[in-house]
Short mmCIF file of C-alpha atoms in Angstrom, two decimals:
data_model
loop_
_atom_site.label_atom_id
_atom_site.label_comp_id
_atom_site.label_asym_id
_atom_site.label_seq_id
_atom_site.Cartn_x
_atom_site.Cartn_y
_atom_site.Cartn_z
CA MET G 1 0.00 0.00 0.00
CA LYS G 2 1.10 3.56 -0.62
CA GLU G 3 2.70 4.97 2.51
CA VAL G 4 0.52 7.11 4.74
CA THR G 5 2.78 10.15 4.99
CA LYS G 6 2.54 13.64 6.42
CA ASP G 7 1.21 14.88 3.08
CA VAL G 8 -1.47 12.18 3.08
CA TYR G 9 -2.65 13.20 6.54
CA LEU G 10 -2.79 16.85 5.55
CA LYS G 11 -4.73 15.99 2.39
CA TRP G 12 -7.09 13.78 4.36
CA TYR G 13 -7.75 16.57 6.81
CA GLU G 14 -8.43 19.16 4.11
CA ASP G 15 -10.55 16.80 2.02
CA MET G 16 -12.65 15.49 4.89
CA GLN G 17 -13.10 18.95 6.34
CA PHE G 18 -14.26 20.18 2.94
CA TRP G 19 -16.70 17.28 2.53
CA ARG G 20 -18.13 17.94 6.00
CA LYS G 21 -18.56 21.68 5.41
CA PHE G 22 -19.94 21.07 1.90
CA GLU G 23 -22.68 18.90 3.39
CA ASP G 24 -23.33 21.43 6.16
CA LYS G 25 -23.83 24.11 3.50
CA LEU G 26 -26.27 21.88 1.66
CA ALA G 27 -28.24 21.40 4.87
CA ALA G 28 -28.52 25.19 5.20
CA LEU G 29 -29.59 25.54 1.56
CA TYR G 30 -32.16 22.78 2.05
CA ILE G 31 -33.72 24.65 4.95
CA GLN G 32 -33.92 27.69 2.64
CA GLN G 33 -35.75 25.43 0.12
CA LYS G 34 -33.00 25.91 -2.46
CA VAL G 35 -32.36 22.15 -2.49
CA ARG G 36 -35.59 20.26 -3.18
CA GLY G 37 -36.68 16.68 -2.64
CA PHE G 38 -34.62 14.44 -0.36
CA LEU G 39 -31.16 15.21 0.97
CA HIS G 40 -28.98 12.49 2.51
CA LEU G 41 -25.80 13.80 4.16
CA TYR G 42 -22.48 12.03 4.74
CA ASN G 43 -21.37 13.68 8.00
CA GLY G 44 -19.42 11.18 10.09
CA GLN G 45 -18.64 8.72 7.31
CA GLU G 46 -15.79 10.65 5.65
CA ALA G 47 -13.06 8.16 6.58
CA VAL G 48 -14.71 5.56 4.33
CA LEU G 49 -14.10 7.71 1.26
CA ALA G 50 -10.71 9.07 2.31
CA GLY G 51 -9.28 5.62 2.93
CA ALA G 52 -10.72 4.18 -0.27
CA LEU G 53 -9.30 6.96 -2.45
CA HIS G 54 -5.85 6.32 -1.00
CA ALA G 55 -6.01 2.71 -2.20
CA MET G 56 -7.62 3.35 -5.61
CA ASP G 57 -6.06 4.05 -8.99
CA LEU G 58 -8.32 6.84 -10.25
CA SER G 59 -7.04 6.43 -13.80
CA LYS G 60 -8.97 3.15 -14.14
CA ASP G 61 -10.89 2.25 -10.97
CA LYS G 62 -14.57 3.08 -10.59
CA MET G 63 -17.10 3.71 -7.85
CA ILE G 64 -20.84 3.26 -7.53
CA THR G 65 -23.01 3.89 -4.48
CA ALA G 66 -26.51 4.68 -3.21
CA TYR G 67 -28.08 8.09 -2.70
CA ARG G 68 -25.76 9.42 0.05
CA ASN G 69 -23.49 10.41 -2.81
CA HIS G 70 -22.47 14.07 -2.89
CA VAL G 71 -18.86 13.93 -1.72
CA GLN G 72 -17.74 10.71 -3.45
CA PRO G 73 -17.67 12.25 -6.96
CA ILE G 74 -15.79 15.24 -5.55
CA GLY G 75 -13.17 12.85 -4.20
CA MET G 76 -13.02 11.16 -7.61
CA GLY G 77 -12.22 14.49 -9.27
CA VAL G 78 -15.58 16.03 -10.20
CA ASP G 79 -15.73 19.82 -9.88
CA PRO G 80 -17.51 20.47 -6.53
CA ARG G 81 -19.17 23.55 -8.00
CA LYS G 82 -20.96 21.30 -10.51
CA VAL G 83 -22.04 18.93 -7.75
CA MET G 84 -23.49 21.83 -5.77
CA ALA G 85 -25.22 23.15 -8.90
CA GLU G 86 -26.76 19.74 -9.56
CA LEU G 87 -28.19 19.69 -6.05
CA LEU G 88 -29.80 23.06 -6.70
CA GLY G 89 -31.23 21.81 -10.00
CA LYS G 90 -29.14 24.13 -12.16
CA VAL G 91 -28.09 23.63 -15.79
CA THR G 92 -24.40 23.83 -14.80
CA GLY G 93 -24.77 20.67 -12.69
CA THR G 94 -23.28 17.26 -13.37
CA SER G 95 -26.52 16.09 -15.03
CA LYS G 96 -27.65 19.53 -16.17
CA GLY G 97 -29.87 19.86 -13.10
CA MET G 98 -32.03 16.81 -13.81
CA GLY G 99 -30.48 14.27 -11.44
CA GLY G 100 -30.49 16.18 -8.20
CA SER G 101 -29.28 14.98 -4.83
CA MET G 102 -29.66 11.24 -5.33
CA HIS G 103 -28.27 10.94 -8.86
CA ILE G 104 -24.84 12.54 -9.14
CA PHE G 105 -22.96 10.90 -12.03
CA SER G 106 -19.72 11.31 -13.94
CA LYS G 107 -18.55 8.75 -16.49
CA GLU G 108 -15.48 10.93 -17.12
CA HIS G 109 -14.32 10.47 -13.53
CA GLY G 110 -15.46 6.87 -13.08
CA PHE G 111 -18.35 7.67 -10.76
CA TYR G 112 -21.46 5.75 -11.76
CA GLY G 113 -24.02 7.15 -9.31
CA GLY G 114 -26.06 7.82 -7.11
CA HIS G 115 -28.93 5.26 -7.12
CA GLY G 116 -32.26 6.01 -5.50
CA ILE G 117 -33.61 2.44 -5.47
CA VAL G 118 -32.29 0.59 -2.43
CA GLY G 119 -29.71 -1.99 -3.47
CA ALA G 120 -30.05 -1.28 -7.20
CA GLN G 121 -26.36 -0.43 -7.50
CA ILE G 122 -25.13 -3.81 -6.21
CA PRO G 123 -25.72 -5.84 -9.42
CA VAL G 124 -24.87 -2.79 -11.53
CA GLY G 125 -21.48 -2.56 -9.79
CA ALA G 126 -20.88 -6.23 -10.58
CA GLY G 127 -21.85 -5.49 -14.18
CA ILE G 128 -19.35 -2.66 -14.47
CA ALA G 129 -16.68 -5.00 -13.13
CA PHE G 130 -17.73 -7.63 -15.68
CA ALA G 131 -17.26 -5.08 -18.48
CA ASP G 132 -13.78 -4.21 -17.20
CA LYS G 133 -12.83 -7.89 -17.17
CA TYR G 134 -14.39 -8.53 -20.57
CA PHE G 135 -12.51 -5.67 -22.21
CA GLY G 136 -9.29 -6.23 -20.26
CA ARG G 137 -9.24 -2.75 -18.73
CA ASP G 138 -7.56 -3.74 -15.43
CA GLY G 139 -10.00 -1.61 -13.45
CA VAL G 140 -11.65 -2.44 -10.13
CA THR G 141 -15.16 -1.29 -9.19
CA LEU G 142 -15.94 -0.29 -5.60
CA THR G 143 -19.62 -1.02 -5.00
CA TYR G 144 -21.05 0.66 -1.91
CA PHE G 145 -24.41 0.11 -0.23
CA GLY G 146 -25.95 0.61 3.19
CA ASP G 147 -26.82 -1.85 5.91
CA GLY G 148 -30.48 -1.71 4.88
CA ALA G 149 -29.63 -2.66 1.29
CA ALA G 150 -27.72 -5.71 2.56
CA ARG G 151 -31.14 -7.35 3.00
CA GLN G 152 -31.97 -7.12 -0.71
CA GLY G 153 -32.16 -10.35 -2.67
CA SER G 154 -30.17 -8.92 -5.58
CA LEU G 155 -27.12 -8.86 -3.30
CA HIS G 156 -27.04 -12.66 -3.26
CA GLU G 157 -27.40 -12.93 -7.02
CA ALA G 158 -24.58 -10.43 -7.53
CA PHE G 159 -22.34 -12.14 -4.97
CA ASN G 160 -22.86 -15.52 -6.60
CA MET G 161 -22.07 -14.33 -10.13
CA ALA G 162 -19.12 -12.20 -9.00
CA MET G 163 -17.52 -15.21 -7.32
CA LEU G 164 -18.36 -17.57 -10.17
CA TRP G 165 -16.73 -15.26 -12.74
CA LYS G 166 -14.05 -13.83 -10.42
CA LEU G 167 -15.12 -10.29 -11.17
CA PRO G 168 -12.84 -7.36 -10.18
CA VAL G 169 -15.28 -5.83 -7.71
CA VAL G 170 -15.13 -4.87 -4.04
CA PHE G 171 -18.50 -4.96 -2.29
CA ILE G 172 -18.67 -2.54 0.65
CA VAL G 173 -21.50 -2.17 3.13
CA GLU G 174 -21.32 1.17 4.97
CA ASN G 175 -22.94 0.03 8.17
CA ASN G 176 -23.97 3.21 9.94
CA GLY G 177 -26.25 1.29 12.26
CA TYR G 178 -29.73 2.30 11.29
CA ALA G 179 -30.48 1.97 7.56
CA MET G 180 -33.29 4.53 7.20
CA GLY G 181 -34.29 4.39 10.84
CA THR G 182 -34.28 0.75 11.88
CA SER G 183 -31.31 -0.65 13.76
CA VAL G 184 -29.36 -3.57 12.35
CA GLU G 185 -30.39 -5.67 15.35
CA ARG G 186 -34.04 -5.45 14.25
CA THR G 187 -33.56 -6.39 10.58
CA ALA G 188 -31.92 -9.81 10.85
CA ASN G 189 -30.95 -12.50 13.35
CA HIS G 190 -27.28 -11.64 12.84
CA THR G 191 -25.48 -8.31 13.25
CA ASP G 192 -22.19 -9.14 11.52
CA ILE G 193 -23.23 -8.29 7.96
CA TRP G 194 -19.81 -9.21 6.58
CA LYS G 195 -20.55 -12.87 7.30
CA LEU G 196 -22.93 -12.92 4.32
CA GLY G 197 -19.80 -13.35 2.21
CA LEU G 198 -19.01 -16.66 3.88
CA GLY G 199 -21.88 -18.38 2.08
CA TYR G 200 -20.11 -17.71 -1.20
CA GLU G 201 -16.60 -18.40 0.10
CA MET G 202 -15.90 -14.74 -0.61
CA PRO G 203 -13.08 -13.10 1.37
CA CYS G 204 -14.85 -10.85 3.86
CA GLY G 205 -14.46 -9.09 7.16
CA PRO G 206 -15.22 -6.06 9.37
CA VAL G 207 -13.31 -2.77 9.15
CA ASP G 208 -13.15 0.28 11.42
CA GLY G 209 -14.92 2.75 9.14
CA MET G 210 -14.10 5.73 11.35
CA ASN G 211 -10.34 5.44 10.74
CA PRO G 212 -9.04 6.21 7.22
CA VAL G 213 -5.84 4.22 7.77
CA LYS G 214 -7.79 1.05 8.61
CA VAL G 215 -10.05 1.66 5.62
CA ALA G 216 -7.08 2.21 3.29
CA GLU G 217 -5.40 -1.01 4.44
CA ALA G 218 -8.51 -3.14 3.92
CA MET G 219 -9.30 -1.48 0.58
CA HIS G 220 -5.76 -1.96 -0.68
CA GLU G 221 -5.86 -5.68 0.05
CA ALA G 222 -9.28 -6.08 -1.60
CA ILE G 223 -8.42 -3.98 -4.66
CA ASP G 224 -5.11 -5.80 -5.10
CA ARG G 225 -6.89 -9.15 -4.96
CA ALA G 226 -9.43 -8.04 -7.56
CA ARG G 227 -6.78 -6.62 -9.88
CA ARG G 228 -4.80 -9.87 -9.71
CA GLY G 229 -7.84 -11.69 -11.07
CA ASP G 230 -8.70 -13.47 -7.82
CA GLY G 231 -12.22 -12.07 -7.62
CA PRO G 232 -14.31 -10.01 -5.20
CA THR G 233 -14.08 -9.14 -1.52
CA PHE G 234 -16.89 -8.10 0.83
CA LEU G 235 -16.06 -5.53 3.51
CA GLU G 236 -18.29 -4.27 6.29
CA LEU G 237 -17.17 -0.75 7.16
CA LYS G 238 -18.57 0.04 10.58
CA THR G 239 -19.24 3.75 10.60
CA TYR G 240 -21.83 6.24 11.85
CA ARG G 241 -23.84 9.14 10.48
CA TYR G 242 -24.33 12.18 12.68
CA ARG G 243 -27.36 13.48 10.82
CA GLY G 244 -30.60 11.69 10.08
CA HIS G 245 -31.20 9.36 7.18
CA SER G 246 -32.34 12.44 5.30
CA MET G 247 -33.10 16.02 6.27
CA SER G 248 -36.71 15.03 6.99
CA ASP G 249 -35.66 12.40 9.55
CA ALA G 250 -36.71 13.24 13.13
CA GLN G 251 -34.20 10.63 14.46
CA LEU G 252 -36.57 9.30 17.12
CA TYR G 253 -34.81 5.91 17.02
CA ARG G 254 -31.63 7.10 18.78
CA SER G 255 -30.55 9.45 21.54
CA LYS G 256 -28.48 12.60 21.29
CA GLU G 257 -26.12 11.06 23.83
CA GLU G 258 -25.39 8.18 21.44
CA VAL G 259 -24.52 10.59 18.64
CA GLU G 260 -22.20 12.52 20.95
CA GLU G 261 -20.43 9.29 21.94
CA TYR G 262 -19.63 8.55 18.30
CA LYS G 263 -18.37 12.09 17.78
CA LYS G 264 -15.59 11.25 20.26
CA ILE G 265 -14.10 9.03 17.51
CA ASP G 266 -14.84 11.48 14.70
CA PRO G 267 -12.65 10.66 11.66
CA ILE G 268 -11.64 14.28 11.12
CA THR G 269 -10.63 14.66 14.77
CA GLN G 270 -8.63 11.42 14.59
CA VAL G 271 -6.65 12.72 11.60
CA LEU G 272 -6.17 16.14 13.17
CA ASP G 273 -4.87 14.54 16.36
CA VAL G 274 -2.20 12.67 14.37
CA ILE G 275 -1.24 15.90 12.60
CA LYS G 276 -0.81 17.72 15.89
CA GLU G 277 0.95 14.86 17.69
CA ASN G 278 3.54 14.57 14.92
CA ASN G 279 3.87 18.33 14.33
CA TYR G 280 2.83 17.89 10.70
CA ALA G 281 1.36 21.42 10.71
CA THR G 282 1.33 24.48 12.92
CA GLU G 283 -1.87 25.98 14.28
CA ALA G 284 -1.54 28.75 11.70
CA GLU G 285 -1.25 26.19 8.88
CA ILE G 286 -4.31 24.32 10.15
CA GLU G 287 -6.24 27.58 10.29
CA ALA G 288 -5.14 28.30 6.72
CA ILE G 289 -6.58 24.92 5.61
CA ASP G 290 -9.86 25.69 7.39
CA GLU G 291 -10.00 29.07 5.65
CA ARG G 292 -9.41 27.48 2.23
CA VAL G 293 -12.19 25.02 2.91
CA LYS G 294 -14.58 27.76 3.97
CA ASN G 295 -13.82 29.84 0.88
CA LEU G 296 -14.22 26.90 -1.51
CA VAL G 297 -17.58 25.96 -0.01
CA GLU G 298 -18.79 29.53 -0.45
CA GLU G 299 -17.47 29.56 -4.02
CA CYS G 300 -19.46 26.41 -4.76
CA ALA G 301 -22.63 27.87 -3.25
CA THR G 302 -22.25 31.16 -5.13
CA PHE G 303 -21.65 29.34 -8.42
CA ALA G 304 -24.71 27.15 -7.89
CA GLU G 305 -27.03 29.96 -6.82
CA GLU G 306 -25.99 32.23 -9.69
CA SER G 307 -26.38 29.50 -12.32
CA GLU G 308 -29.53 29.26 -14.45
CA PHE G 309 -32.27 26.67 -14.23
CA PRO G 310 -32.64 24.39 -17.30
CA GLN G 311 -34.86 25.51 -20.15
CA PRO G 312 -37.93 23.37 -21.02
CA GLN G 313 -36.32 22.42 -24.36
CA GLN G 314 -33.76 20.37 -22.42
CA LEU G 315 -36.44 17.81 -21.59
CA TYR G 316 -36.59 16.85 -25.26
CA ASP G 317 -32.86 17.11 -25.88
CA VAL G 318 -31.94 14.41 -23.37
CA VAL G 319 -34.66 11.85 -24.15
CA TYR G 320 -34.09 10.76 -27.74
CA GLU G 321 -33.05 11.94 -31.19
CA GLN G 322 -34.75 10.54 -34.27
CA GLU G 323 -33.39 11.42 -37.71
CA ASN G 324 -36.70 10.98 -39.52
CA TYR G 325 -38.59 13.09 -36.96
CA PRO G 326 -37.07 16.56 -37.23
CA PHE G 327 -39.81 18.37 -35.37
CA LEU G 328 -37.96 18.33 -32.04
CA PRO G 329 -34.58 19.90 -32.83
CA HIS G 330 -31.80 18.90 -30.45
CA LYS G 331 -29.30 21.36 -29.06
CA LEU G 332 -27.02 19.06 -27.05
#
């Protein structure tokens, strides 16, 4: 695995801090009714993405996930201003304002969504991996889903085929404890979700999803296995979300005290502690990072708010184009 150096820790801190503040800004915009529909925030789960990116080769690896999907494409290289614009439904967004919060997408940067149907991305992720193997592209697909989606039947079909064909895919359940609002303990007679891999003789195991180093180590091993042609791995990243399932979630299923307990092992705080303990940055340098983050978030919000909404013509432009039916001229 690539060494976790001073520069890595500083990048992790700046990236995770930006992702956290980006989501906080979206929460504020949602309250102002500038973000419509549902809004699922990633606060608390940042180490999952930071660790994965450290192990990935972004020139050929891919990622697919569910609808808690705003910061992943940013980590993969998508312009955060375009992500913010998409959430506000603006034409400058990643899908020209028509995908919204749950459907961020960028083929250019290897990010394949953003899926609103629970568990839908699991077989799709296996399919992307199949295409990479078929065309000899040497890429690995990271397929994320939540603990609620682990109960979907399509998971078993995808696991079986991925093992049968030794597909270059890493299946990752981000177990934040509650799915939408029901604890893991109430959805099955077992709480170790990673053990589902045992039925398929798939390498599997639990990972501390609040620590980016632990995530990076597990991801590196799984990605390396997939790239060698030895097939998939199933990882259960045990993490926690500080906010509700979505902005409309009253969170009656847990106490504020529980949330505060998890904040004591906050991934950003863990990284910052290492930075301070090893004198990787002075207080002034840390403050400078925080200021850069704040300014970039505001830049994203300004860009999104000042962008235009799509024109009605766009509805026709993105549906179909038929040569012998010239009455709906396309502009895209």
